[in-house]
Amino acid sequence: MIAQLQQFCWPVLGRGRLMRRPAPGAGWALTAVFLVALSAMHEAARAAGPADASIQLLYDIQQAARKQDYAGVFLYQQGEVIQSSRLVHVIDGTGERERLEILDGQPREYLRHNDEIQCLIPERKTVLMEPRRGDRFPGLLLGNPTDLAQHYDIRAHDKLHRVADRQCRVITIEPRDGLRYGYRLCADVDTNLLLKAQTLDASQGVVEQVSFTSIRLGGKVDPAELSSRWSTRDWKVLQPRIEPADLAAQGWRIPAPKGFVAVMQVKRSMGHSNVNQLVLSDGLAAISVFIEPYDTERGHPLSAGAARRGAINIYGTRIADFWLTALGEVPASTLEQLATSTEYVPVSSQ
């Protein structure tokens, strides 16, 4: 039941964090990418201070997303798909509160209180509880940002731009290698709030982007806007079961790309099987590796090899009696190298 609802609630997301339903038969792993960061990752980014001036720019953007009141509408574009959402974020005596309403397609609302998110699925009168991830727009960082300068050139430009009728400063983030994407950001001059973010490939082409089209800040935000349009008093509430996991102890040898470190290992109950998930991050980009039993009779809904959904690349392969899916906002070659270099040595034969 929960696995089916996650396909309604957590479709494929890019850095824009906007929801897009996966293609039929794409498999649960495409929907699960939204879950790649638990509160531990968010706490790591929260606790880490800036290492130098370049990291300070990104740290200030992250803090602005967490500590200010703002409300507005933003557009997310991934290929030919464009979707709009209304976002309200308020700081009160209990911490952070947020309401995200999807304005296109099936009605969806996401209500957040600190690190807990309720996904409202009106047609099923169901609330699905999930942890948050700290890089959801206008947030930016995953995990500890202190080592980012080793893998990216980060530079703020003097020329000002304009987004949603506010002046913003452009910040470029260029990768030092071919293992990751680049980014072009525009942060509000007065508040450092991220107003626009673009993900760039090696040729500087935009593979996805998210941008506010209207925004209100500070005292112009009414906390009453946090109230849901739905009454959930009689709705069913579900919470996925997540347990710690140790993939190395199970016999898995998964080589992390340079600069990426493991930030989470968990086991999830998905349908009738358990799925292991490893999350790797360099502080900005993230890769999820999902490992599940391979059905020798039915095969697997995802084809072997590479696939792409906007900035999210996917690589699937069979290893022994398992199916491995690697996906994330990194070039396809990064995922292919990781997947094809992964080894499984049964514990009994070690």
Tab-separated table of C-alpha atoms in Angstrom:
chain	number	residue	atom	x	y	z
A	1	MET	CA	0.000	0.000	0.000
A	2	ILE	CA	2.697	2.502	1.008
A	3	ALA	CA	4.787	1.735	-2.068
A	4	GLN	CA	1.790	2.433	-4.305
A	5	LEU	CA	1.014	5.685	-2.496
A	6	GLN	CA	4.598	6.856	-2.801
A	7	GLN	CA	4.135	6.791	-6.560
A	8	PHE	CA	1.266	9.244	-6.086
A	9	CYS	CA	3.113	11.319	-3.528
A	10	TRP	CA	6.792	11.363	-4.466
A	11	PRO	CA	7.360	11.430	-8.206
A	12	VAL	CA	10.721	12.103	-9.801
A	13	LEU	CA	12.258	15.290	-8.513
A	14	GLY	CA	15.178	17.364	-9.570
A	15	ARG	CA	16.798	20.231	-7.728
A	16	GLY	CA	13.580	22.144	-8.296
A	17	ARG	CA	11.753	19.747	-5.944
A	18	LEU	CA	8.621	19.929	-8.010
A	19	MET	CA	6.550	16.808	-8.430
A	20	ARG	CA	6.239	15.015	-11.730
A	21	ARG	CA	4.564	11.632	-12.088
A	22	PRO	CA	6.852	8.930	-13.517
A	23	ALA	CA	6.095	7.149	-16.724
A	24	PRO	CA	4.017	3.977	-16.362
A	25	GLY	CA	6.174	0.966	-15.503
A	26	ALA	CA	9.150	3.136	-14.533
A	27	GLY	CA	9.402	1.363	-11.173
A	28	TRP	CA	9.445	2.418	-7.559
A	29	ALA	CA	13.065	3.599	-7.638
A	30	LEU	CA	12.160	6.625	-9.741
A	31	THR	CA	9.698	7.771	-7.126
A	32	ALA	CA	11.967	7.025	-4.198
A	33	VAL	CA	14.641	9.526	-5.256
A	34	PHE	CA	12.713	12.175	-3.336
A	35	LEU	CA	13.563	10.279	-0.155
A	36	VAL	CA	17.331	10.377	-0.561
A	37	ALA	CA	17.956	12.562	2.453
A	38	LEU	CA	16.707	11.984	5.968
A	39	SER	CA	16.881	14.499	8.762
A	40	ALA	CA	20.471	13.422	9.570
A	41	MET	CA	21.632	14.976	6.305
A	42	HIS	CA	19.704	18.131	7.047
A	43	GLU	CA	21.253	18.319	10.522
A	44	ALA	CA	24.746	17.911	9.064
A	45	ALA	CA	24.230	20.854	6.736
A	46	ARG	CA	22.696	22.855	9.574
A	47	ALA	CA	25.628	22.245	11.917
A	48	ALA	CA	28.417	22.780	9.404
A	49	GLY	CA	29.849	26.268	9.204
A	50	PRO	CA	31.393	27.829	6.089
A	51	ALA	CA	34.987	26.844	5.343
A	52	ASP	CA	35.869	29.843	3.157
A	53	ALA	CA	34.315	32.784	1.320
A	54	SER	CA	32.991	30.681	-1.562
A	55	ILE	CA	31.271	28.239	0.768
A	56	GLN	CA	29.915	31.170	2.772
A	57	LEU	CA	27.828	32.171	-0.257
A	58	LEU	CA	26.094	28.801	-0.347
A	59	TYR	CA	25.790	28.617	3.413
A	60	ASP	CA	24.059	32.013	3.467
A	61	ILE	CA	21.574	30.813	0.840
A	62	GLN	CA	20.802	27.730	2.923
A	63	GLN	CA	20.302	29.782	6.070
A	64	ALA	CA	18.043	32.232	4.234
A	65	ALA	CA	15.771	29.376	3.136
A	66	ARG	CA	15.477	28.150	6.731
A	67	LYS	CA	15.235	31.318	8.782
A	68	GLN	CA	12.972	33.697	6.877
A	69	ASP	CA	9.279	34.074	6.154
A	70	TYR	CA	8.455	33.953	2.442
A	71	ALA	CA	5.605	33.018	0.140
A	72	GLY	CA	5.312	32.836	-3.604
A	73	VAL	CA	4.768	30.839	-6.760
A	74	PHE	CA	7.628	29.101	-8.543
A	75	LEU	CA	7.934	27.293	-11.866
A	76	TYR	CA	9.941	24.125	-12.398
A	77	GLN	CA	11.036	23.142	-15.899
A	78	GLN	CA	12.460	19.756	-16.795
A	79	GLY	CA	12.721	19.218	-20.543
A	80	GLU	CA	9.338	19.996	-22.039
A	81	VAL	CA	7.550	19.679	-18.687
A	82	ILE	CA	6.699	22.884	-16.815
A	83	GLN	CA	4.867	22.820	-13.504
A	84	SER	CA	3.950	25.457	-10.970
A	85	SER	CA	3.711	25.365	-7.179
A	86	ARG	CA	2.694	27.737	-4.422
A	87	LEU	CA	5.031	27.815	-1.424
A	88	VAL	CA	4.547	29.359	2.028
A	89	HIS	CA	7.322	29.240	4.646
A	90	VAL	CA	6.953	30.695	8.158
A	91	ILE	CA	9.139	30.667	11.276
A	92	ASP	CA	7.216	30.591	14.555
A	93	GLY	CA	7.739	29.518	18.155
A	94	THR	CA	7.720	25.844	17.159
A	95	GLY	CA	10.299	26.119	14.368
A	96	GLU	CA	9.808	25.931	10.594
A	97	ARG	CA	6.381	25.514	9.020
A	98	GLU	CA	5.766	25.154	5.323
A	99	ARG	CA	2.974	24.485	2.874
A	100	LEU	CA	3.630	23.482	-0.723
A	101	GLU	CA	0.658	23.248	-3.061
A	102	ILE	CA	0.940	21.794	-6.552
A	103	LEU	CA	-1.038	23.953	-8.963
A	104	ASP	CA	-1.053	21.601	-11.982
A	105	GLY	CA	-2.473	18.112	-12.435
A	106	GLN	CA	-3.830	16.088	-9.541
A	107	PRO	CA	-4.307	18.082	-6.296
A	108	ARG	CA	-1.363	17.596	-3.922
A	109	GLU	CA	-0.300	19.370	-0.768
A	110	TYR	CA	2.816	18.954	1.339
A	111	LEU	CA	2.678	20.274	4.899
A	112	ARG	CA	5.976	20.486	6.743
A	113	HIS	CA	6.755	21.075	10.415
A	114	ASN	CA	10.531	21.108	10.923
A	115	ASP	CA	11.817	17.737	9.607
A	116	GLU	CA	8.461	16.003	9.147
A	117	ILE	CA	6.375	16.192	5.987
A	118	GLN	CA	2.773	15.196	5.436
A	119	CYS	CA	1.884	14.401	1.833
A	120	LEU	CA	-1.857	14.854	1.315
A	121	ILE	CA	-3.442	12.604	-1.332
A	122	PRO	CA	-7.040	13.871	-1.583
A	123	GLU	CA	-8.444	11.277	-3.983
A	124	ARG	CA	-7.434	8.520	-1.552
A	125	LYS	CA	-8.096	10.500	1.631
A	126	THR	CA	-4.627	9.511	2.813
A	127	VAL	CA	-1.756	11.292	4.510
A	128	LEU	CA	1.698	9.824	3.877
A	129	MET	CA	4.344	10.808	6.429
A	130	GLU	CA	7.904	11.322	5.193
A	131	PRO	CA	11.181	12.911	6.359
A	132	ARG	CA	12.339	16.091	4.682
A	133	ARG	CA	15.491	16.818	2.695
A	134	GLY	CA	17.342	20.070	3.154
A	135	ASP	CA	18.073	20.870	-0.501
A	136	ARG	CA	14.461	21.354	-1.549
A	137	PHE	CA	14.045	24.738	-3.287
A	138	PRO	CA	14.824	27.373	-2.140
A	139	GLY	CA	17.178	25.271	-0.004
A	140	LEU	CA	20.362	24.093	-1.641
A	141	LEU	CA	22.737	21.943	0.387
A	142	LEU	CA	22.830	18.255	1.236
A	143	GLY	CA	25.051	17.229	4.090
A	144	ASN	CA	28.299	18.986	5.014
A	145	PRO	CA	29.292	21.796	2.600
A	146	THR	CA	32.842	22.329	3.885
A	147	ASP	CA	34.592	20.281	1.151
A	148	LEU	CA	32.665	21.691	-1.807
A	149	ALA	CA	35.490	24.037	-2.843
A	150	GLN	CA	37.664	20.988	-3.556
A	151	HIS	CA	35.279	19.862	-6.287
A	152	TYR	CA	33.643	23.080	-7.534
A	153	ASP	CA	34.742	26.578	-8.497
A	154	ILE	CA	32.223	28.884	-6.799
A	155	ARG	CA	32.074	32.544	-7.826
A	156	ALA	CA	29.692	35.457	-7.255
A	157	HIS	CA	29.365	37.970	-10.088
A	158	ASP	CA	29.149	41.736	-9.684
A	159	LYS	CA	26.438	42.292	-12.286
A	160	LEU	CA	22.945	42.113	-10.783
A	161	HIS	CA	19.962	40.389	-12.385
A	162	ARG	CA	16.246	40.556	-11.758
A	163	VAL	CA	13.933	37.654	-10.874
A	164	ALA	CA	10.321	37.988	-9.679
A	165	ASP	CA	10.771	41.773	-9.608
A	166	ARG	CA	13.677	41.569	-7.147
A	167	GLN	CA	17.376	42.168	-7.678
A	168	CYS	CA	19.549	39.096	-7.320
A	169	ARG	CA	23.227	38.242	-7.578
A	170	VAL	CA	24.371	35.464	-9.910
A	171	ILE	CA	26.528	32.721	-8.421
A	172	THR	CA	28.151	30.161	-10.722
A	173	ILE	CA	29.186	26.730	-9.481
A	174	GLU	CA	31.464	24.978	-11.978
A	175	PRO	CA	32.617	21.380	-11.393
A	176	ARG	CA	36.343	20.695	-11.407
A	177	ASP	CA	35.783	17.296	-13.049
A	178	GLY	CA	33.265	15.440	-15.183
A	179	LEU	CA	31.661	13.611	-12.273
A	180	ARG	CA	29.061	16.288	-11.472
A	181	TYR	CA	26.889	18.990	-12.964
A	182	GLY	CA	27.339	22.721	-12.669
A	183	TYR	CA	24.824	25.250	-11.371
A	184	ARG	CA	23.867	28.864	-11.943
A	185	LEU	CA	22.059	30.514	-9.046
A	186	CYS	CA	20.496	33.900	-8.461
A	187	ALA	CA	20.201	34.933	-4.802
A	188	ASP	CA	18.228	37.913	-3.528
A	189	VAL	CA	20.537	40.860	-2.840
A	190	ASP	CA	18.773	41.913	0.374
A	191	THR	CA	18.021	38.530	1.969
A	192	ASN	CA	20.234	35.925	0.199
A	193	LEU	CA	17.096	33.874	-0.523
A	194	LEU	CA	17.507	31.731	-3.626
A	195	LEU	CA	15.201	33.056	-6.350
A	196	LYS	CA	16.354	30.968	-9.306
A	197	ALA	CA	18.486	27.861	-9.850
A	198	GLN	CA	19.630	26.218	-13.078
A	199	THR	CA	21.391	22.886	-13.475
A	200	LEU	CA	23.996	22.909	-16.261
A	201	ASP	CA	25.635	20.108	-18.224
A	202	ALA	CA	29.221	20.069	-19.490
A	203	SER	CA	28.320	22.263	-22.491
A	204	GLN	CA	26.600	24.825	-20.222
A	205	GLY	CA	23.183	23.719	-21.446
A	206	VAL	CA	20.316	24.025	-18.975
A	207	VAL	CA	18.989	20.561	-18.099
A	208	GLU	CA	16.497	21.830	-15.524
A	209	GLN	CA	15.601	25.061	-13.779
A	210	VAL	CA	13.372	26.417	-11.049
A	211	SER	CA	12.454	30.046	-10.485
A	212	PHE	CA	10.087	32.153	-8.440
A	213	THR	CA	7.631	34.108	-10.585
A	214	SER	CA	6.246	36.043	-7.613
A	215	ILE	CA	7.394	36.300	-4.020
A	216	ARG	CA	6.558	38.086	-0.752
A	217	LEU	CA	8.947	38.353	2.191
A	218	GLY	CA	8.837	39.048	5.917
A	219	GLY	CA	5.771	40.839	7.215
A	220	LYS	CA	3.974	40.459	3.910
A	221	VAL	CA	3.517	36.719	4.616
A	222	ASP	CA	0.322	35.776	6.456
A	223	PRO	CA	0.727	32.643	8.661
A	224	ALA	CA	-2.915	31.798	7.845
A	225	GLU	CA	-1.648	30.772	4.401
A	226	LEU	CA	-0.179	27.657	6.025
A	227	SER	CA	-3.648	26.199	6.492
A	228	SER	CA	-4.474	23.310	4.208
A	229	ARG	CA	-7.411	23.476	1.844
A	230	TRP	CA	-8.305	19.918	2.904
A	231	SER	CA	-9.790	18.600	6.126
A	232	THR	CA	-7.868	15.424	6.985
A	233	ARG	CA	-9.659	14.532	10.224
A	234	ASP	CA	-10.988	11.202	8.917
A	235	TRP	CA	-8.129	10.427	6.533
A	236	LYS	CA	-5.844	7.418	6.833
A	237	VAL	CA	-2.287	8.202	8.032
A	238	LEU	CA	0.578	5.987	6.833
A	239	GLN	CA	4.286	6.058	7.631
A	240	PRO	CA	6.850	3.976	5.697
A	241	ARG	CA	9.028	1.622	7.707
A	242	ILE	CA	12.716	2.539	7.493
A	243	GLU	CA	15.530	0.701	9.301
A	244	PRO	CA	19.318	1.186	9.420
A	245	ALA	CA	21.360	-1.024	7.088
A	246	ASP	CA	25.031	-1.929	6.574
A	247	LEU	CA	25.600	-2.797	2.920
A	248	ALA	CA	29.296	-3.583	3.367
A	249	ALA	CA	28.454	-6.128	6.038
A	250	GLN	CA	26.026	-7.724	3.586
A	251	GLY	CA	28.829	-8.197	1.051
A	252	TRP	CA	28.432	-5.097	-1.139
A	253	ARG	CA	31.458	-3.200	-2.436
A	254	ILE	CA	30.158	0.090	-3.842
A	255	PRO	CA	32.884	2.542	-4.949
A	256	ALA	CA	31.893	6.149	-4.247
A	257	PRO	CA	32.883	8.673	-6.940
A	258	LYS	CA	35.636	11.063	-5.883
A	259	GLY	CA	34.354	13.595	-3.396
A	260	PHE	CA	31.183	11.658	-2.539
A	261	VAL	CA	30.745	10.099	0.888
A	262	ALA	CA	28.057	7.869	2.342
A	263	VAL	CA	25.535	9.892	4.334
A	264	MET	CA	22.772	7.332	4.767
A	265	GLN	CA	22.195	3.562	4.574
A	266	VAL	CA	18.699	2.243	5.192
A	267	LYS	CA	16.376	-0.657	4.440
A	268	ARG	CA	12.895	0.186	3.201
A	269	SER	CA	9.835	-2.001	2.935
A	270	MET	CA	8.575	-1.528	-0.615
A	271	GLY	CA	5.618	-3.672	-1.549
A	272	HIS	CA	6.422	-7.326	-0.839
A	273	SER	CA	10.208	-6.938	-0.661
A	274	ASN	CA	12.884	-5.057	1.252
A	275	VAL	CA	15.008	-2.563	-0.617
A	276	ASN	CA	18.379	-1.306	0.583
A	277	GLN	CA	19.301	2.305	-0.144
A	278	LEU	CA	22.701	3.970	0.036
A	279	VAL	CA	22.944	7.758	-0.321
A	280	LEU	CA	26.197	9.377	-1.413
A	281	SER	CA	26.697	13.150	-1.452
A	282	ASP	CA	29.447	15.706	-2.032
A	283	GLY	CA	27.418	18.278	-0.091
A	284	LEU	CA	25.624	19.611	-3.175
A	285	ALA	CA	24.892	16.683	-5.497
A	286	ALA	CA	23.465	13.359	-4.334
A	287	ILE	CA	23.427	9.797	-5.668
A	288	SER	CA	21.054	7.098	-4.456
A	289	VAL	CA	21.882	3.416	-4.920
A	290	PHE	CA	18.925	1.033	-4.530
A	291	ILE	CA	19.441	-2.725	-4.229
A	292	GLU	CA	16.522	-5.149	-4.339
A	293	PRO	CA	16.053	-8.860	-5.023
A	294	TYR	CA	15.854	-9.717	-8.716
A	295	ASP	CA	12.696	-11.520	-9.782
A	296	THR	CA	14.019	-14.324	-11.978
A	297	GLU	CA	10.534	-15.041	-13.349
A	298	ARG	CA	9.322	-11.536	-14.089
A	299	GLY	CA	12.618	-9.719	-14.495
A	300	HIS	CA	12.638	-6.042	-13.542
A	301	PRO	CA	10.435	-3.158	-14.708
A	302	LEU	CA	13.494	-1.033	-15.505
A	303	SER	CA	15.690	-1.973	-18.438
A	304	ALA	CA	19.402	-2.478	-17.949
A	305	GLY	CA	21.578	0.470	-18.886
A	306	ALA	CA	21.038	4.203	-18.773
A	307	ALA	CA	17.928	6.374	-18.774
A	308	ARG	CA	17.348	10.049	-18.110
A	309	ARG	CA	14.622	12.270	-16.696
A	310	GLY	CA	15.714	15.899	-16.960
A	311	ALA	CA	18.756	16.382	-14.730
A	312	ILE	CA	18.231	12.982	-13.099
A	313	ASN	CA	20.175	10.166	-14.710
A	314	ILE	CA	19.450	6.520	-13.961
A	315	TYR	CA	21.523	3.393	-14.467
A	316	GLY	CA	20.253	-0.119	-13.776
A	317	THR	CA	22.029	-3.457	-13.841
A	318	ARG	CA	21.699	-6.966	-12.486
A	319	ILE	CA	24.358	-8.159	-10.031
A	320	ALA	CA	24.073	-11.811	-8.922
A	321	ASP	CA	20.477	-12.261	-7.730
A	322	PHE	CA	19.926	-8.536	-7.181
A	323	TRP	CA	18.944	-5.505	-9.197
A	324	LEU	CA	20.929	-2.318	-8.628
A	325	THR	CA	19.565	1.094	-9.593
A	326	ALA	CA	21.802	4.151	-9.294
A	327	LEU	CA	20.264	7.562	-9.839
A	328	GLY	CA	20.945	11.183	-9.104
A	329	GLU	CA	21.597	14.658	-10.452
A	330	VAL	CA	24.994	13.751	-11.894
A	331	PRO	CA	26.174	12.880	-15.427
A	332	ALA	CA	25.213	9.449	-16.727
A	333	SER	CA	28.861	8.385	-16.935
A	334	THR	CA	29.253	8.860	-13.169
A	335	LEU	CA	26.408	6.458	-12.451
A	336	GLU	CA	27.555	3.935	-15.056
A	337	GLN	CA	31.053	3.857	-13.565
A	338	LEU	CA	29.636	3.339	-10.076
A	339	ALA	CA	27.179	0.634	-11.089
A	340	THR	CA	29.558	-1.368	-13.291
A	341	SER	CA	32.306	-1.235	-10.633
A	342	THR	CA	30.040	-2.451	-7.820
A	343	GLU	CA	30.704	-5.969	-6.586
A	344	TYR	CA	28.736	-8.380	-4.439
A	345	VAL	CA	30.610	-11.007	-2.434
A	346	PRO	CA	28.271	-13.213	-0.367
A	347	VAL	CA	29.180	-13.058	3.282
A	348	SER	CA	29.488	-16.844	3.552
A	349	SER	CA	32.231	-16.913	0.907
A	350	GLN	CA	34.285	-14.010	2.269
